[in-house]
Short mmCIF file of C-alpha atoms in Angstrom, two decimals:
data_model
loop_
_atom_site.label_atom_id
_atom_site.label_comp_id
_atom_site.label_asym_id
_atom_site.label_seq_id
_atom_site.Cartn_x
_atom_site.Cartn_y
_atom_site.Cartn_z
CA MET O 1 -0.32 0.05 0.08
CA ILE O 2 2.58 2.54 0.91
CA SER O 3 4.54 1.21 -1.66
CA GLN O 4 1.86 1.93 -4.69
CA LEU O 5 1.49 5.06 -3.56
CA ALA O 6 5.08 5.97 -3.04
CA ASN O 7 5.61 4.94 -6.73
CA VAL O 8 2.14 7.22 -7.94
CA MET O 9 3.67 10.22 -6.18
CA ILE O 10 6.83 9.77 -7.61
CA SER O 11 5.52 8.98 -11.28
CA GLN O 12 3.24 11.95 -11.20
CA LEU O 13 6.06 14.40 -9.51
CA ALA O 14 8.38 12.85 -12.43
CA ASN O 15 5.55 13.26 -15.42
CA VAL O 16 5.35 17.05 -13.85
CA MET O 17 9.13 17.63 -13.94
CA ILE O 18 9.74 16.02 -17.43
CA SER O 19 6.53 18.42 -18.78
CA GLN O 20 7.48 21.63 -16.91
CA LEU O 21 11.17 21.42 -18.17
CA ALA O 22 10.17 19.95 -21.64
CA ASN O 23 7.92 23.27 -21.93
CA VAL O 24 10.99 25.51 -20.53
CA MET O 25 13.00 24.32 -23.37
CA ILE O 26 10.80 24.67 -26.26
CA SER O 27 9.82 28.57 -24.51
CA GLN O 28 14.35 29.62 -25.17
CA PHE O 29 14.12 27.47 -28.20
CA ASP O 30 11.11 29.43 -29.58
CA ASN O 31 12.77 32.88 -28.41
CA ILE O 32 15.93 32.06 -29.68
CA ILE O 33 14.50 31.21 -33.23
CA ASN O 34 12.82 34.74 -32.92
CA ILE O 35 15.58 36.56 -31.78
CA ASN O 36 17.42 34.99 -34.46
CA THR O 37 14.80 35.54 -37.04
CA LEU O 38 13.99 39.12 -36.14
CA ALA O 39 17.53 39.87 -35.93
CA SER O 40 18.80 39.17 -39.66
CA PRO O 41 17.62 40.76 -42.67
CA SER O 42 15.91 38.03 -44.55
CA ASN O 43 13.08 35.94 -42.94
CA SER O 44 15.26 32.69 -43.58
CA PRO O 45 16.12 31.39 -40.08
CA CYS O 46 19.65 31.89 -39.31
CA PHE O 47 21.30 29.90 -36.42
CA PHE O 48 24.74 30.89 -35.54
#
């Protein structure tokens, strides 16, 4: 009983952490792409 509850809590916490980390990484990547596309004179995205 206690071990099942602990497993559920750990898996839920891991899912939240992974989703939060993925959201942060995706938003940072979108910001980088937006900055590069705005900085470049043409509309072609430059990743360097």
